[in-house]
């Protein structure tokens, strides 16, 4: 194993989820990513992220965990020319209406920031990608959406 001058072993760069419990990152090419949400067993309300109380019927213990396919449509989007430290700018961000019913805010990738190809109503799919690098050089991974190639 390679060693640094201070004799500490060189650690490999890791991929770390931005937050536990938000999504599943495929471990092989045969697997697909999914978002971890919840669905109310009484009224059918779907949320992402997962909730413990349904915001529509306001009842406890009715929200069951569901895996959301990550298929949806762009509802609206914006190009952001500023970013927090460690993040990249410009970036495209927008609301995605998931086919299961939840509406979420997300990064939109796979296009340039001023790409005229992005349109409201466009089909998008979930991808898990790097959003920034932490102080130790690890990749911080999160959910993002990219236009579906037709
Ligand atoms: Zn409900």
JSON list of C-alpha atoms and ligand atoms in Angstrom, two decimals:
[
{"chain": "A", "resi": 1, "resn": "UNK", "atom": "CA", "xyz": [0.00, 0.00, 0.00]},
{"chain": "A", "resi": 2, "resn": "UNK", "atom": "CA", "xyz": [1.24, 3.48, -0.82]},
{"chain": "A", "resi": 3, "resn": "UNK", "atom": "CA", "xyz": [2.09, 5.61, 2.16]},
{"chain": "A", "resi": 4, "resn": "UNK", "atom": "CA", "xyz": [2.28, 9.31, 2.69]},
{"chain": "A", "resi": 5, "resn": "UNK", "atom": "CA", "xyz": [5.49, 10.80, 4.16]},
{"chain": "A", "resi": 6, "resn": "UNK", "atom": "CA", "xyz": [4.00, 10.69, 7.67]},
{"chain": "A", "resi": 7, "resn": "UNK", "atom": "CA", "xyz": [3.48, 6.90, 7.26]},
{"chain": "A", "resi": 8, "resn": "UNK", "atom": "CA", "xyz": [-0.31, 7.14, 7.33]},
{"chain": "A", "resi": 9, "resn": "UNK", "atom": "CA", "xyz": [-1.92, 4.95, 4.68]},
{"chain": "A", "resi": 10, "resn": "UNK", "atom": "CA", "xyz": [-3.40, 6.74, 1.69]},
{"chain": "A", "resi": 11, "resn": "UNK", "atom": "CA", "xyz": [-7.16, 6.40, 1.95]},
{"chain": "A", "resi": 12, "resn": "UNK", "atom": "CA", "xyz": [-9.25, 5.94, -1.15]},
{"chain": "A", "resi": 13, "resn": "UNK", "atom": "CA", "xyz": [-11.70, 8.63, -2.12]},
{"chain": "A", "resi": 14, "resn": "UNK", "atom": "CA", "xyz": [-15.21, 7.60, -1.07]},
{"chain": "A", "resi": 15, "resn": "UNK", "atom": "CA", "xyz": [-18.69, 8.31, -2.39]},
{"chain": "A", "resi": 16, "resn": "UNK", "atom": "CA", "xyz": [-20.85, 9.55, 0.49]},
{"chain": "A", "resi": 17, "resn": "UNK", "atom": "CA", "xyz": [-24.61, 10.21, 0.27]},
{"chain": "A", "resi": 18, "resn": "UNK", "atom": "CA", "xyz": [-25.53, 13.85, 0.96]},
{"chain": "A", "resi": 19, "resn": "UNK", "atom": "CA", "xyz": [-28.00, 12.44, 3.53]},
{"chain": "A", "resi": 20, "resn": "UNK", "atom": "CA", "xyz": [-28.84, 8.88, 4.58]},
{"chain": "A", "resi": 21, "resn": "UNK", "atom": "CA", "xyz": [-32.30, 7.55, 3.71]},
{"chain": "A", "resi": 22, "resn": "UNK", "atom": "CA", "xyz": [-32.98, 9.70, 0.65]},
{"chain": "A", "resi": 23, "resn": "UNK", "atom": "CA", "xyz": [-32.10, 7.38, -2.23]},
{"chain": "A", "resi": 24, "resn": "UNK", "atom": "CA", "xyz": [-30.57, 4.08, -3.28]},
{"chain": "A", "resi": 25, "resn": "UNK", "atom": "CA", "xyz": [-27.36, 4.25, -5.29]},
{"chain": "A", "resi": 26, "resn": "UNK", "atom": "CA", "xyz": [-26.91, 1.23, -7.61]},
{"chain": "A", "resi": 27, "resn": "UNK", "atom": "CA", "xyz": [-24.03, -1.08, -6.75]},
{"chain": "A", "resi": 28, "resn": "UNK", "atom": "CA", "xyz": [-23.95, -2.74, -10.20]},
{"chain": "A", "resi": 29, "resn": "UNK", "atom": "CA", "xyz": [-24.95, -1.83, -13.79]},
{"chain": "A", "resi": 30, "resn": "UNK", "atom": "CA", "xyz": [-28.03, -4.13, -13.54]},
{"chain": "A", "resi": 31, "resn": "UNK", "atom": "CA", "xyz": [-29.56, -2.06, -10.73]},
{"chain": "A", "resi": 32, "resn": "UNK", "atom": "CA", "xyz": [-31.48, 1.19, -11.03]},
{"chain": "A", "resi": 33, "resn": "UNK", "atom": "CA", "xyz": [-31.46, 4.07, -8.53]},
{"chain": "A", "resi": 34, "resn": "UNK", "atom": "CA", "xyz": [-34.63, 4.97, -6.67]},
{"chain": "A", "resi": 35, "resn": "UNK", "atom": "CA", "xyz": [-35.82, 7.62, -4.23]},
{"chain": "A", "resi": 36, "resn": "UNK", "atom": "CA", "xyz": [-37.05, 6.60, -0.78]},
{"chain": "A", "resi": 37, "resn": "UNK", "atom": "CA", "xyz": [-40.41, 8.25, -0.15]},
{"chain": "A", "resi": 38, "resn": "UNK", "atom": "CA", "xyz": [-43.63, 7.45, 1.64]},
{"chain": "A", "resi": 39, "resn": "UNK", "atom": "CA", "xyz": [-47.29, 6.94, 0.72]},
{"chain": "A", "resi": 40, "resn": "UNK", "atom": "CA", "xyz": [-50.30, 7.41, 2.96]},
{"chain": "A", "resi": 41, "resn": "UNK", "atom": "CA", "xyz": [-52.24, 4.15, 3.41]},
{"chain": "A", "resi": 42, "resn": "UNK", "atom": "CA", "xyz": [-55.45, 6.15, 3.99]},
{"chain": "A", "resi": 43, "resn": "UNK", "atom": "CA", "xyz": [-55.52, 8.90, 1.33]},
{"chain": "A", "resi": 44, "resn": "UNK", "atom": "CA", "xyz": [-52.68, 7.90, -1.03]},
{"chain": "A", "resi": 45, "resn": "UNK", "atom": "CA", "xyz": [-50.63, 11.09, -0.60]},
{"chain": "A", "resi": 46, "resn": "UNK", "atom": "CA", "xyz": [-47.04, 10.50, -1.80]},
{"chain": "A", "resi": 47, "resn": "UNK", "atom": "CA", "xyz": [-44.11, 12.39, -0.28]},
{"chain": "A", "resi": 48, "resn": "UNK", "atom": "CA", "xyz": [-40.39, 12.73, -0.84]},
{"chain": "A", "resi": 49, "resn": "UNK", "atom": "CA", "xyz": [-38.48, 12.67, 1.41]},
{"chain": "A", "resi": 50, "resn": "UNK", "atom": "CA", "xyz": [-40.23, 10.10, 3.58]},
{"chain": "A", "resi": 51, "resn": "UNK", "atom": "CA", "xyz": [-42.61, 11.49, 6.23]},
{"chain": "A", "resi": 52, "resn": "UNK", "atom": "CA", "xyz": [-44.08, 9.98, 9.42]},
{"chain": "A", "resi": 53, "resn": "UNK", "atom": "CA", "xyz": [-47.28, 12.08, 9.43]},
{"chain": "A", "resi": 54, "resn": "UNK", "atom": "CA", "xyz": [-49.46, 12.56, 6.33]},
{"chain": "A", "resi": 55, "resn": "UNK", "atom": "CA", "xyz": [-49.71, 16.31, 5.62]},
{"chain": "A", "resi": 56, "resn": "UNK", "atom": "CA", "xyz": [-53.11, 15.80, 3.93]},
{"chain": "A", "resi": 57, "resn": "UNK", "atom": "CA", "xyz": [-55.00, 13.71, 6.55]},
{"chain": "A", "resi": 58, "resn": "UNK", "atom": "CA", "xyz": [-52.70, 14.66, 9.45]},
{"chain": "A", "resi": 59, "resn": "UNK", "atom": "CA", "xyz": [-52.79, 11.16, 10.92]},
{"chain": "A", "resi": 60, "resn": "UNK", "atom": "CA", "xyz": [-49.89, 9.34, 12.52]},
{"chain": "A", "resi": 61, "resn": "UNK", "atom": "CA", "xyz": [-48.64, 5.93, 11.40]},
{"chain": "A", "resi": 62, "resn": "UNK", "atom": "CA", "xyz": [-50.30, 6.00, 7.98]},
{"chain": "A", "resi": 63, "resn": "UNK", "atom": "CA", "xyz": [-47.17, 6.70, 5.94]},
{"chain": "A", "resi": 64, "resn": "UNK", "atom": "CA", "xyz": [-45.58, 3.55, 4.47]},
{"chain": "A", "resi": 65, "resn": "UNK", "atom": "CA", "xyz": [-42.14, 3.61, 2.85]},
{"chain": "A", "resi": 66, "resn": "UNK", "atom": "CA", "xyz": [-42.21, 3.37, -0.94]},
{"chain": "A", "resi": 67, "resn": "UNK", "atom": "CA", "xyz": [-39.51, 3.32, -3.61]},
{"chain": "A", "resi": 68, "resn": "UNK", "atom": "CA", "xyz": [-40.10, 6.04, -6.18]},
{"chain": "A", "resi": 69, "resn": "UNK", "atom": "CA", "xyz": [-39.06, 5.21, -9.75]},
{"chain": "A", "resi": 70, "resn": "UNK", "atom": "CA", "xyz": [-37.45, 8.56, -10.43]},
{"chain": "A", "resi": 71, "resn": "UNK", "atom": "CA", "xyz": [-39.47, 9.08, -13.61]},
{"chain": "A", "resi": 72, "resn": "UNK", "atom": "CA", "xyz": [-41.11, 12.47, -13.92]},
{"chain": "A", "resi": 73, "resn": "UNK", "atom": "CA", "xyz": [-41.57, 15.70, -15.81]},
{"chain": "A", "resi": 74, "resn": "UNK", "atom": "CA", "xyz": [-39.99, 19.11, -15.40]},
{"chain": "A", "resi": 75, "resn": "UNK", "atom": "CA", "xyz": [-42.57, 21.53, -13.99]},
{"chain": "A", "resi": 76, "resn": "UNK", "atom": "CA", "xyz": [-40.39, 24.65, -13.95]},
{"chain": "A", "resi": 77, "resn": "UNK", "atom": "CA", "xyz": [-36.68, 25.34, -13.88]},
{"chain": "A", "resi": 78, "resn": "UNK", "atom": "CA", "xyz": [-34.10, 28.06, -13.45]},
{"chain": "A", "resi": 79, "resn": "UNK", "atom": "CA", "xyz": [-30.40, 28.52, -14.11]},
{"chain": "A", "resi": 80, "resn": "UNK", "atom": "CA", "xyz": [-28.51, 29.48, -10.95]},
{"chain": "A", "resi": 81, "resn": "UNK", "atom": "CA", "xyz": [-25.33, 31.49, -11.40]},
{"chain": "A", "resi": 82, "resn": "UNK", "atom": "CA", "xyz": [-24.27, 31.43, -7.72]},
{"chain": "A", "resi": 83, "resn": "UNK", "atom": "CA", "xyz": [-23.35, 28.43, -5.57]},
{"chain": "A", "resi": 84, "resn": "UNK", "atom": "CA", "xyz": [-22.49, 27.62, -1.98]},
{"chain": "A", "resi": 85, "resn": "UNK", "atom": "CA", "xyz": [-18.78, 26.82, -1.33]},
{"chain": "A", "resi": 86, "resn": "UNK", "atom": "CA", "xyz": [-17.90, 23.43, -2.82]},
{"chain": "A", "resi": 87, "resn": "UNK", "atom": "CA", "xyz": [-20.79, 23.41, -5.29]},
{"chain": "A", "resi": 88, "resn": "UNK", "atom": "CA", "xyz": [-20.55, 24.23, -8.98]},
{"chain": "A", "resi": 89, "resn": "UNK", "atom": "CA", "xyz": [-22.13, 27.20, -10.73]},
{"chain": "A", "resi": 90, "resn": "UNK", "atom": "CA", "xyz": [-23.88, 27.74, -12.97]},
{"chain": "A", "resi": 91, "resn": "UNK", "atom": "CA", "xyz": [-26.36, 24.92, -12.47]},
{"chain": "A", "resi": 92, "resn": "UNK", "atom": "CA", "xyz": [-29.90, 24.15, -13.60]},
{"chain": "A", "resi": 93, "resn": "UNK", "atom": "CA", "xyz": [-32.42, 23.44, -10.83]},
{"chain": "A", "resi": 94, "resn": "UNK", "atom": "CA", "xyz": [-36.14, 22.91, -11.00]},
{"chain": "A", "resi": 95, "resn": "UNK", "atom": "CA", "xyz": [-39.34, 21.29, -9.80]},
{"chain": "A", "resi": 96, "resn": "UNK", "atom": "CA", "xyz": [-39.92, 17.72, -10.96]},
{"chain": "A", "resi": 97, "resn": "UNK", "atom": "CA", "xyz": [-43.38, 16.13, -10.84]},
{"chain": "A", "resi": 98, "resn": "UNK", "atom": "CA", "xyz": [-42.73, 12.44, -10.19]},
{"chain": "A", "resi": 99, "resn": "UNK", "atom": "CA", "xyz": [-45.07, 9.94, -11.84]},
{"chain": "A", "resi": 100, "resn": "UNK", "atom": "CA", "xyz": [-46.08, 8.65, -8.37]},
{"chain": "A", "resi": 101, "resn": "UNK", "atom": "CA", "xyz": [-47.35, 12.13, -7.47]},
{"chain": "A", "resi": 102, "resn": "UNK", "atom": "CA", "xyz": [-44.64, 13.83, -5.37]},
{"chain": "A", "resi": 103, "resn": "UNK", "atom": "CA", "xyz": [-43.22, 17.19, -6.46]},
{"chain": "A", "resi": 104, "resn": "UNK", "atom": "CA", "xyz": [-39.57, 17.79, -5.62]},
{"chain": "A", "resi": 105, "resn": "UNK", "atom": "CA", "xyz": [-36.87, 20.40, -6.17]},
{"chain": "A", "resi": 106, "resn": "UNK", "atom": "CA", "xyz": [-33.70, 19.01, -7.75]},
{"chain": "A", "resi": 107, "resn": "UNK", "atom": "CA", "xyz": [-30.58, 19.65, -9.77]},
{"chain": "A", "resi": 108, "resn": "UNK", "atom": "CA", "xyz": [-31.11, 18.97, -13.48]},
{"chain": "A", "resi": 109, "resn": "UNK", "atom": "CA", "xyz": [-28.06, 17.54, -15.25]},
{"chain": "A", "resi": 110, "resn": "UNK", "atom": "CA", "xyz": [-27.14, 16.21, -18.64]},
{"chain": "A", "resi": 111, "resn": "UNK", "atom": "CA", "xyz": [-27.50, 19.57, -20.34]},
{"chain": "A", "resi": 112, "resn": "UNK", "atom": "CA", "xyz": [-25.53, 22.78, -20.34]},
{"chain": "A", "resi": 113, "resn": "UNK", "atom": "CA", "xyz": [-26.68, 25.54, -17.99]},
{"chain": "A", "resi": 114, "resn": "UNK", "atom": "CA", "xyz": [-27.93, 27.67, -20.87]},
{"chain": "A", "resi": 115, "resn": "UNK", "atom": "CA", "xyz": [-29.12, 24.73, -22.94]},
{"chain": "A", "resi": 116, "resn": "UNK", "atom": "CA", "xyz": [-32.22, 25.72, -24.88]},
{"chain": "A", "resi": 117, "resn": "UNK", "atom": "CA", "xyz": [-33.14, 22.01, -25.01]},
{"chain": "A", "resi": 118, "resn": "UNK", "atom": "CA", "xyz": [-34.69, 22.06, -21.51]},
{"chain": "A", "resi": 119, "resn": "UNK", "atom": "CA", "xyz": [-38.44, 22.62, -21.57]},
{"chain": "A", "resi": 120, "resn": "UNK", "atom": "CA", "xyz": [-41.27, 22.50, -19.07]},
{"chain": "A", "resi": 121, "resn": "UNK", "atom": "CA", "xyz": [-43.12, 19.19, -19.38]},
{"chain": "A", "resi": 122, "resn": "UNK", "atom": "CA", "xyz": [-39.98, 17.35, -20.57]},
{"chain": "A", "resi": 123, "resn": "UNK", "atom": "CA", "xyz": [-39.56, 13.74, -19.39]},
{"chain": "A", "resi": 124, "resn": "UNK", "atom": "CA", "xyz": [-36.68, 13.30, -16.95]},
{"chain": "A", "resi": 125, "resn": "UNK", "atom": "CA", "xyz": [-35.16, 10.36, -15.07]},
{"chain": "A", "resi": 126, "resn": "UNK", "atom": "CA", "xyz": [-33.32, 9.96, -11.79]},
{"chain": "A", "resi": 127, "resn": "UNK", "atom": "CA", "xyz": [-29.53, 9.69, -11.71]},
{"chain": "A", "resi": 128, "resn": "UNK", "atom": "CA", "xyz": [-27.25, 9.62, -8.68]},
{"chain": "A", "resi": 129, "resn": "UNK", "atom": "CA", "xyz": [-24.32, 11.95, -9.17]},
{"chain": "A", "resi": 130, "resn": "UNK", "atom": "CA", "xyz": [-21.65, 13.97, -7.44]},
{"chain": "A", "resi": 131, "resn": "UNK", "atom": "CA", "xyz": [-22.82, 17.37, -6.22]},
{"chain": "A", "resi": 132, "resn": "UNK", "atom": "CA", "xyz": [-19.66, 18.50, -4.42]},
{"chain": "A", "resi": 133, "resn": "UNK", "atom": "CA", "xyz": [-16.39, 17.40, -2.83]},
{"chain": "A", "resi": 134, "resn": "UNK", "atom": "CA", "xyz": [-15.90, 17.45, 0.94]},
{"chain": "A", "resi": 135, "resn": "UNK", "atom": "CA", "xyz": [-12.77, 18.64, 2.79]},
{"chain": "A", "resi": 136, "resn": "UNK", "atom": "CA", "xyz": [-11.26, 15.11, 2.65]},
{"chain": "A", "resi": 137, "resn": "UNK", "atom": "CA", "xyz": [-11.71, 14.86, -1.14]},
{"chain": "A", "resi": 138, "resn": "UNK", "atom": "CA", "xyz": [-14.69, 12.49, -0.96]},
{"chain": "A", "resi": 139, "resn": "UNK", "atom": "CA", "xyz": [-17.48, 12.80, -3.51]},
{"chain": "A", "resi": 140, "resn": "UNK", "atom": "CA", "xyz": [-20.77, 13.87, -1.94]},
{"chain": "A", "resi": 141, "resn": "UNK", "atom": "CA", "xyz": [-23.51, 12.11, -3.93]},
{"chain": "A", "resi": 142, "resn": "UNK", "atom": "CA", "xyz": [-27.12, 13.11, -4.38]},
{"chain": "A", "resi": 143, "resn": "UNK", "atom": "CA", "xyz": [-30.18, 12.63, -6.56]},
{"chain": "A", "resi": 144, "resn": "UNK", "atom": "CA", "xyz": [-30.41, 14.60, -9.80]},
{"chain": "A", "resi": 145, "resn": "UNK", "atom": "CA", "xyz": [-32.57, 14.40, -12.89]},
{"chain": "A", "resi": 146, "resn": "UNK", "atom": "CA", "xyz": [-31.58, 14.33, -16.56]},
{"chain": "A", "resi": 147, "resn": "UNK", "atom": "CA", "xyz": [-33.70, 14.57, -19.70]},
{"chain": "A", "resi": 148, "resn": "UNK", "atom": "CA", "xyz": [-34.74, 11.16, -21.07]},
{"chain": "A", "resi": 149, "resn": "UNK", "atom": "CA", "xyz": [-33.11, 10.55, -24.43]},
{"chain": "A", "resi": 150, "resn": "UNK", "atom": "CA", "xyz": [-35.75, 9.83, -27.05]},
{"chain": "B", "resi": 1, "resn": "LIG", "atom": "ZN1", "xyz": [-53.15, 10.77, 4.10]}
]
